[in-house]
mmCIF file of C-alpha atoms in Angstrom:
data_model
loop_
_atom_site.group_PDB
_atom_site.id
_atom_site.type_symbol
_atom_site.label_atom_id
_atom_site.label_comp_id
_atom_site.label_asym_id
_atom_site.label_seq_id
_atom_site.Cartn_x
_atom_site.Cartn_y
_atom_site.Cartn_z
ATOM 1 C CA MET Z 81 0.000 0.000 0.000
ATOM 2 C CA ASN Z 82 1.343 3.431 -0.952
ATOM 3 C CA ASN Z 83 -1.044 5.517 1.133
ATOM 4 C CA GLY Z 84 -0.830 6.109 4.853
ATOM 5 C CA PHE Z 85 -2.200 3.347 7.061
ATOM 6 C CA ALA Z 86 -1.905 3.373 10.838
ATOM 7 C CA VAL Z 87 -2.204 0.588 13.369
ATOM 8 C CA ALA Z 88 -2.524 1.695 16.996
ATOM 9 C CA VAL Z 89 -1.894 -0.720 19.865
ATOM 10 C CA ASP Z 90 -2.532 0.486 23.403
ATOM 11 C CA GLY Z 91 -2.693 -1.367 26.683
ATOM 12 C CA PRO Z 92 -1.239 -1.698 30.179
ATOM 13 C CA ALA Z 93 2.416 -2.268 31.009
ATOM 14 C CA GLY Z 94 3.449 -5.901 30.984
ATOM 15 C CA ALA Z 95 0.852 -6.997 28.433
ATOM 16 C CA GLY Z 96 3.529 -7.755 25.841
ATOM 17 C CA LYS Z 97 2.894 -4.787 23.558
ATOM 18 C CA SER Z 98 6.522 -4.237 22.623
ATOM 19 C CA SER Z 99 7.578 -7.799 21.774
ATOM 20 C CA THR Z 100 4.261 -8.651 20.121
ATOM 21 C CA THR Z 101 4.147 -5.555 17.930
ATOM 22 C CA ASP Z 102 7.809 -6.030 16.978
ATOM 23 C CA THR Z 103 6.921 -9.428 15.543
ATOM 24 C CA VAL Z 104 3.742 -8.200 13.858
ATOM 25 C CA ALA Z 105 5.545 -5.315 12.183
ATOM 26 C CA LYS Z 106 8.360 -7.526 10.891
ATOM 27 C CA ARG Z 107 6.009 -10.144 9.485
ATOM 28 C CA LEU Z 108 3.828 -7.596 7.700
ATOM 29 C CA GLY Z 109 6.574 -5.214 6.633
ATOM 30 C CA ILE Z 110 5.084 -2.311 8.595
ATOM 31 C CA LYS Z 111 7.242 0.432 10.102
ATOM 32 C CA LYS Z 112 7.196 0.014 13.892
ATOM 33 C CA ILE Z 113 7.256 3.173 15.985
ATOM 34 C CA ASN Z 114 7.738 3.038 19.735
ATOM 35 C CA SER Z 115 6.274 6.332 20.911
ATOM 36 C CA GLY Z 116 7.953 5.968 24.300
ATOM 37 C CA SER Z 117 11.426 6.046 22.738
ATOM 38 C CA MET Z 118 10.747 9.557 21.450
ATOM 39 C CA TYR Z 119 9.915 10.837 24.930
ATOM 40 C CA ARG Z 120 12.952 9.022 26.278
ATOM 41 C CA ALA Z 121 15.175 10.792 23.757
ATOM 42 C CA VAL Z 122 13.865 14.166 24.922
ATOM 43 C CA ALA Z 123 14.487 13.193 28.552
ATOM 44 C CA LEU Z 124 18.039 12.153 27.692
ATOM 45 C CA TYR Z 125 18.667 15.491 25.969
ATOM 46 C CA VAL Z 126 17.541 17.639 28.899
ATOM 47 C CA LEU Z 127 19.500 15.457 31.314
ATOM 48 C CA ARG Z 128 22.646 15.962 29.278
ATOM 49 C CA LYS Z 129 22.041 19.711 29.240
ATOM 50 C CA GLY Z 130 21.573 19.814 32.991
ATOM 51 C CA VAL Z 131 18.082 21.297 32.692
ATOM 52 C CA ASP Z 132 15.860 21.282 35.770
ATOM 53 C CA ILE Z 133 13.302 18.669 34.729
ATOM 54 C CA HIS Z 134 10.718 20.134 37.122
ATOM 55 C CA ASP Z 135 10.948 23.526 35.397
ATOM 56 C CA GLU Z 136 8.466 23.171 32.562
ATOM 57 C CA GLU Z 137 9.496 26.386 30.827
ATOM 58 C CA ALA Z 138 13.163 25.398 30.915
ATOM 59 C CA VAL Z 139 12.403 21.980 29.432
ATOM 60 C CA LEU Z 140 10.145 23.396 26.714
ATOM 61 C CA ALA Z 141 12.785 25.982 25.795
ATOM 62 C CA GLN Z 142 14.958 23.074 24.602
ATOM 63 C CA LEU Z 143 12.429 21.709 22.095
ATOM 64 C CA PRO Z 144 13.648 23.763 19.084
ATOM 65 C CA ASN Z 145 17.078 22.176 19.590
ATOM 66 C CA ILE Z 146 15.802 18.600 19.518
ATOM 67 C CA GLU Z 147 15.397 16.491 16.376
ATOM 68 C CA ILE Z 148 14.406 12.857 16.674
ATOM 69 C CA GLU Z 149 14.409 10.265 13.904
ATOM 70 C CA LEU Z 150 13.392 6.626 14.192
ATOM 71 C CA THR Z 151 14.401 3.600 12.166
ATOM 72 C CA ASP Z 152 13.163 0.041 12.630
ATOM 73 C CA GLU Z 153 15.862 -0.661 15.207
ATOM 74 C CA ASP Z 154 17.367 2.643 16.344
ATOM 75 C CA VAL Z 155 16.580 6.070 17.761
ATOM 76 C CA PHE Z 156 18.565 9.102 16.594
ATOM 77 C CA LEU Z 157 18.807 12.245 18.688
ATOM 78 C CA ASN Z 158 20.219 15.093 16.611
ATOM 79 C CA GLY Z 159 21.921 12.510 14.425
ATOM 80 C CA GLU Z 160 23.312 10.381 17.271
ATOM 81 C CA ASN Z 161 22.082 6.843 17.806
ATOM 82 C CA VAL Z 162 20.928 6.768 21.445
ATOM 83 C CA ILE Z 163 19.047 3.470 21.502
ATOM 84 C CA THR Z 164 21.201 2.221 24.408
ATOM 85 C CA GLU Z 165 21.388 5.475 26.368
ATOM 86 C CA ILE Z 166 17.613 5.995 26.494
ATOM 87 C CA ARG Z 167 17.223 2.737 28.449
ATOM 88 C CA ASN Z 168 19.306 4.065 31.318
ATOM 89 C CA PRO Z 169 17.510 3.874 34.710
ATOM 90 C CA VAL Z 170 18.145 7.605 35.169
ATOM 91 C CA VAL Z 171 16.130 8.266 32.009
ATOM 92 C CA ASP Z 172 13.408 5.929 33.334
ATOM 93 C CA ALA Z 173 12.979 8.243 36.308
ATOM 94 C CA VAL Z 174 12.837 11.422 34.228
ATOM 95 C CA VAL Z 175 10.437 10.397 31.444
ATOM 96 C CA PRO Z 176 7.245 10.368 33.579
ATOM 97 C CA ILE Z 177 7.958 13.999 34.515
ATOM 98 C CA THR Z 178 8.982 15.550 31.191
ATOM 99 C CA SER Z 179 6.416 13.621 29.124
ATOM 100 C CA GLU Z 180 3.589 15.301 31.053
ATOM 101 C CA TYR Z 181 4.358 18.710 29.513
ATOM 102 C CA LEU Z 182 1.613 19.290 26.954
ATOM 103 C CA PRO Z 183 3.591 21.327 24.357
ATOM 104 C CA LEU Z 184 6.206 18.570 24.331
ATOM 105 C CA ARG Z 185 3.517 15.946 23.776
ATOM 106 C CA LYS Z 186 2.022 17.985 20.936
ATOM 107 C CA LYS Z 187 5.390 18.118 19.175
ATOM 108 C CA MET Z 188 5.862 14.365 19.531
ATOM 109 C CA VAL Z 189 2.329 13.632 18.310
ATOM 110 C CA ALA Z 190 2.841 15.829 15.244
ATOM 111 C CA LYS Z 191 6.039 13.915 14.460
ATOM 112 C CA GLN Z 192 4.299 10.587 14.945
ATOM 113 C CA ARG Z 193 1.477 11.568 12.601
ATOM 114 C CA GLU Z 194 3.989 12.564 9.924
ATOM 115 C CA TYR Z 195 5.227 8.983 9.763
ATOM 116 C CA ALA Z 196 1.738 7.699 8.943
ATOM 117 C CA LYS Z 197 0.980 10.039 6.042
ATOM 118 C CA THR Z 198 2.693 8.080 3.288
ATOM 119 C CA THR Z 199 3.384 4.602 4.644
ATOM 120 C CA GLU Z 200 2.057 1.861 6.897
ATOM 121 C CA VAL Z 201 3.008 2.330 10.517
ATOM 122 C CA LEU Z 202 2.371 0.415 13.706
ATOM 123 C CA MET Z 203 2.658 2.343 16.941
ATOM 124 C CA GLU Z 204 2.209 1.123 20.493
ATOM 125 C CA GLY Z 205 1.750 3.054 23.694
ATOM 126 C CA ARG Z 206 -0.992 4.220 26.042
ATOM 127 C CA ASP Z 207 -2.899 6.874 24.087
ATOM 128 C CA ILE Z 208 -2.100 6.093 20.457
ATOM 129 C CA GLY Z 209 -5.586 4.994 19.430
ATOM 130 C CA TYR Z 210 -7.450 7.982 20.841
ATOM 131 C CA GLU Z 211 -4.879 10.782 20.842
ATOM 132 C CA VAL Z 212 -2.365 10.177 18.044
ATOM 133 C CA PHE Z 213 -4.403 8.144 15.547
ATOM 134 C CA PRO Z 214 -8.081 8.349 16.553
ATOM 135 C CA ASP Z 215 -9.115 7.534 12.961
ATOM 136 C CA ALA Z 216 -6.704 4.629 12.487
ATOM 137 C CA PRO Z 217 -8.212 1.671 10.562
ATOM 138 C CA VAL Z 218 -6.956 -0.631 13.342
ATOM 139 C CA ARG Z 219 -7.018 0.345 17.008
ATOM 140 C CA ILE Z 220 -6.252 -2.511 19.360
ATOM 141 C CA TYR Z 221 -6.357 -2.666 23.151
ATOM 142 C CA LEU Z 222 -3.902 -5.409 24.066
ATOM 143 C CA HIS Z 223 -4.160 -6.492 27.671
ATOM 144 C CA ALA Z 224 -3.880 -9.358 30.103
ATOM 145 C CA SER Z 225 -5.083 -9.734 33.657
ATOM 146 C CA ALA Z 226 -2.879 -8.238 36.358
ATOM 147 C CA LYS Z 227 -2.363 -11.724 37.821
ATOM 148 C CA GLU Z 228 -1.209 -13.109 34.485
ATOM 149 C CA ARG Z 229 1.152 -10.188 33.890
ATOM 150 C CA ALA Z 230 2.587 -10.689 37.366
ATOM 151 C CA ASN Z 231 2.986 -14.406 36.716
ATOM 152 C CA ARG Z 232 4.859 -13.737 33.470
ATOM 153 C CA ARG Z 233 7.205 -11.275 35.160
ATOM 154 C CA TYR Z 234 7.737 -13.691 38.050
ATOM 155 C CA LYS Z 235 8.712 -16.525 35.689
ATOM 156 C CA GLN Z 236 10.920 -14.177 33.681
ATOM 157 C CA ASN Z 237 12.785 -13.080 36.806
ATOM 158 C CA ILE Z 238 13.270 -16.679 37.935
ATOM 159 C CA ALA Z 239 14.575 -17.649 34.487
ATOM 160 C CA ASN Z 240 17.046 -14.769 34.619
ATOM 161 C CA GLY Z 241 18.288 -15.774 38.047
ATOM 162 C CA MET Z 242 16.736 -12.721 39.707
ATOM 163 C CA ALA Z 243 14.971 -12.501 43.045
ATOM 164 C CA ALA Z 244 11.229 -12.781 42.583
ATOM 165 C CA ASP Z 245 8.313 -12.163 44.926
ATOM 166 C CA TYR Z 246 4.985 -12.754 43.165
ATOM 167 C CA GLU Z 247 2.863 -10.659 45.527
ATOM 168 C CA GLN Z 248 5.302 -7.748 45.349
ATOM 169 C CA ILE Z 249 5.309 -7.915 41.546
ATOM 170 C CA LEU Z 250 1.501 -8.019 41.467
ATOM 171 C CA ASN Z 251 1.243 -5.000 43.753
ATOM 172 C CA LYS Z 252 3.634 -3.022 41.566
ATOM 173 C CA ILE Z 253 1.651 -3.891 38.444
ATOM 174 C CA ASN Z 254 -1.599 -2.739 40.051
ATOM 175 C CA GLU Z 255 0.095 0.477 41.194
ATOM 176 C CA ARG Z 256 1.451 1.088 37.685
ATOM 177 C CA ASP Z 257 -2.000 0.572 36.155
ATOM 178 C CA MET Z 258 -3.544 3.110 38.536
ATOM 179 C CA GLN Z 259 -0.748 5.579 37.840
ATOM 180 C CA ASP Z 260 -1.065 5.225 34.063
ATOM 181 C CA GLN Z 261 -4.856 5.553 34.180
ATOM 182 C CA SER Z 262 -4.693 8.736 36.257
ATOM 183 C CA ARG Z 263 -2.140 10.669 34.196
ATOM 184 C CA LYS Z 264 -3.091 14.209 33.259
ATOM 185 C CA HIS Z 265 -1.953 13.685 29.657
ATOM 186 C CA GLY Z 266 -1.562 10.473 27.692
ATOM 187 C CA ARG Z 267 -3.455 8.397 30.211
ATOM 188 C CA LEU Z 268 -4.147 4.715 29.708
ATOM 189 C CA LEU Z 269 -7.797 3.959 29.049
ATOM 190 C CA THR Z 270 -9.537 1.281 31.031
ATOM 191 C CA LEU Z 271 -10.747 -1.642 28.943
ATOM 192 C CA GLU Z 272 -14.308 -0.386 29.252
ATOM 193 C CA ASP Z 273 -13.373 3.102 28.031
ATOM 194 C CA ALA Z 274 -11.342 1.647 25.163
ATOM 195 C CA LEU Z 275 -14.233 -0.511 23.972
ATOM 196 C CA ALA Z 276 -16.572 2.491 24.191
ATOM 197 C CA LYS Z 277 -14.194 4.353 21.864
ATOM 198 C CA GLY Z 278 -14.279 1.542 19.327
ATOM 199 C CA TYR Z 279 -11.056 -0.303 20.100
ATOM 200 C CA ILE Z 280 -10.688 -3.995 19.260
ATOM 201 C CA GLU Z 281 -9.966 -6.047 22.377
ATOM 202 C CA VAL Z 282 -7.162 -8.608 22.332
ATOM 203 C CA ASP Z 283 -6.892 -10.349 25.710
ATOM 204 C CA SER Z 284 -3.639 -12.326 25.833
ATOM 205 C CA SER Z 285 -4.231 -13.733 29.326
ATOM 206 C CA ASN Z 286 -4.713 -17.271 28.000
ATOM 207 C CA MET Z 287 -2.882 -16.881 24.699
ATOM 208 C CA SER Z 288 0.696 -17.623 23.699
ATOM 209 C CA GLU Z 289 2.698 -14.836 22.088
ATOM 210 C CA GLU Z 290 2.299 -16.557 18.714
ATOM 211 C CA GLU Z 291 -1.478 -16.682 19.139
ATOM 212 C CA THR Z 292 -1.519 -13.011 20.127
ATOM 213 C CA VAL Z 293 0.580 -12.063 17.100
ATOM 214 C CA ASN Z 294 -1.720 -14.009 14.777
ATOM 215 C CA ALA Z 295 -4.832 -12.393 16.260
ATOM 216 C CA ILE Z 296 -3.454 -8.892 15.672
ATOM 217 C CA ILE Z 297 -2.289 -9.768 12.154
ATOM 218 C CA ALA Z 298 -5.778 -11.054 11.340
ATOM 219 C CA HIS Z 299 -7.323 -7.729 12.371
ATOM 220 C CA ILE Z 300 -4.745 -5.772 10.361
ATOM 221 C CA ASN Z 301 -5.207 -7.865 7.219
ATOM 222 C CA ALA Z 302 -8.982 -7.497 7.467
ATOM 223 C CA ALA Z 303 -8.583 -3.720 7.646
ATOM 224 C CA ARG Z 304 -6.129 -3.785 4.735
ATOM 225 C CA ARG Z 305 -8.612 -5.653 2.568
ATOM 226 C CA LYS Z 306 -11.358 -3.221 3.524
ATOM 227 C CA GLN Z 307 -9.117 -0.242 2.726
ATOM 228 C CA CYS Z 308 -8.131 -1.707 -0.632
ATOM 229 C CA PHE Z 309 -11.804 -2.252 -1.485
ATOM 230 C CA ILE Z 310 -12.637 1.352 -0.554
ATOM 231 C CA ASP Z 311 -9.724 2.641 -2.614
ATOM 232 C CA SER Z 312 -10.815 0.577 -5.637
ATOM 233 C CA GLN Z 313 -14.380 1.867 -5.358
ATOM 234 C CA GLU Z 314 -13.204 5.455 -5.142
ATOM 235 C CA GLY Z 315 -10.837 4.921 -8.054
#
């Protein structure tokens, strides 16, 4: 397809959005955009400049100096590949603060929309389907129960030789959900709110990653066929 075509995947942390959408994008040849990496790049920039992250005006004053470009695998900040640096724990702590500034979010959203004008893109996050691409042909709410997400993280930690306390993990997941759903900007919708806005639900609680990938691909291909039919009728 030569025209723009957007796929939006939202959902809670730990639902497998990143790994699942990576696989979907590769199999279908769609450009994958991780919206969070763009906000991380901004956070990294202001950290490097020594800007007070709690001073909104000071942070926003840096925006004209920031250019971000994404490829399938990397993130470029003013021409520098920062894919490793943006995963630093220090950046983790800064992103929730700087990403709340509305003018910053507007700049990132404008950039994200540019990607979808001439090509197929898949973007995952919290507010992609109602804020960035509200008219996307495919808007999916990918989720799993808090208990299942905790169980997956618990098993992952054990496999990696890390200390693991299931109840502690579950509590943190519930806290993260509440935090994400109460954000001033870019909040995570509840499942009920997402369905009311027309999202397609994909519940991976009892599905393997392969089954989840196939379910999302099926929805995308159905929308592709519908779009092609509309284009042929208009042509």
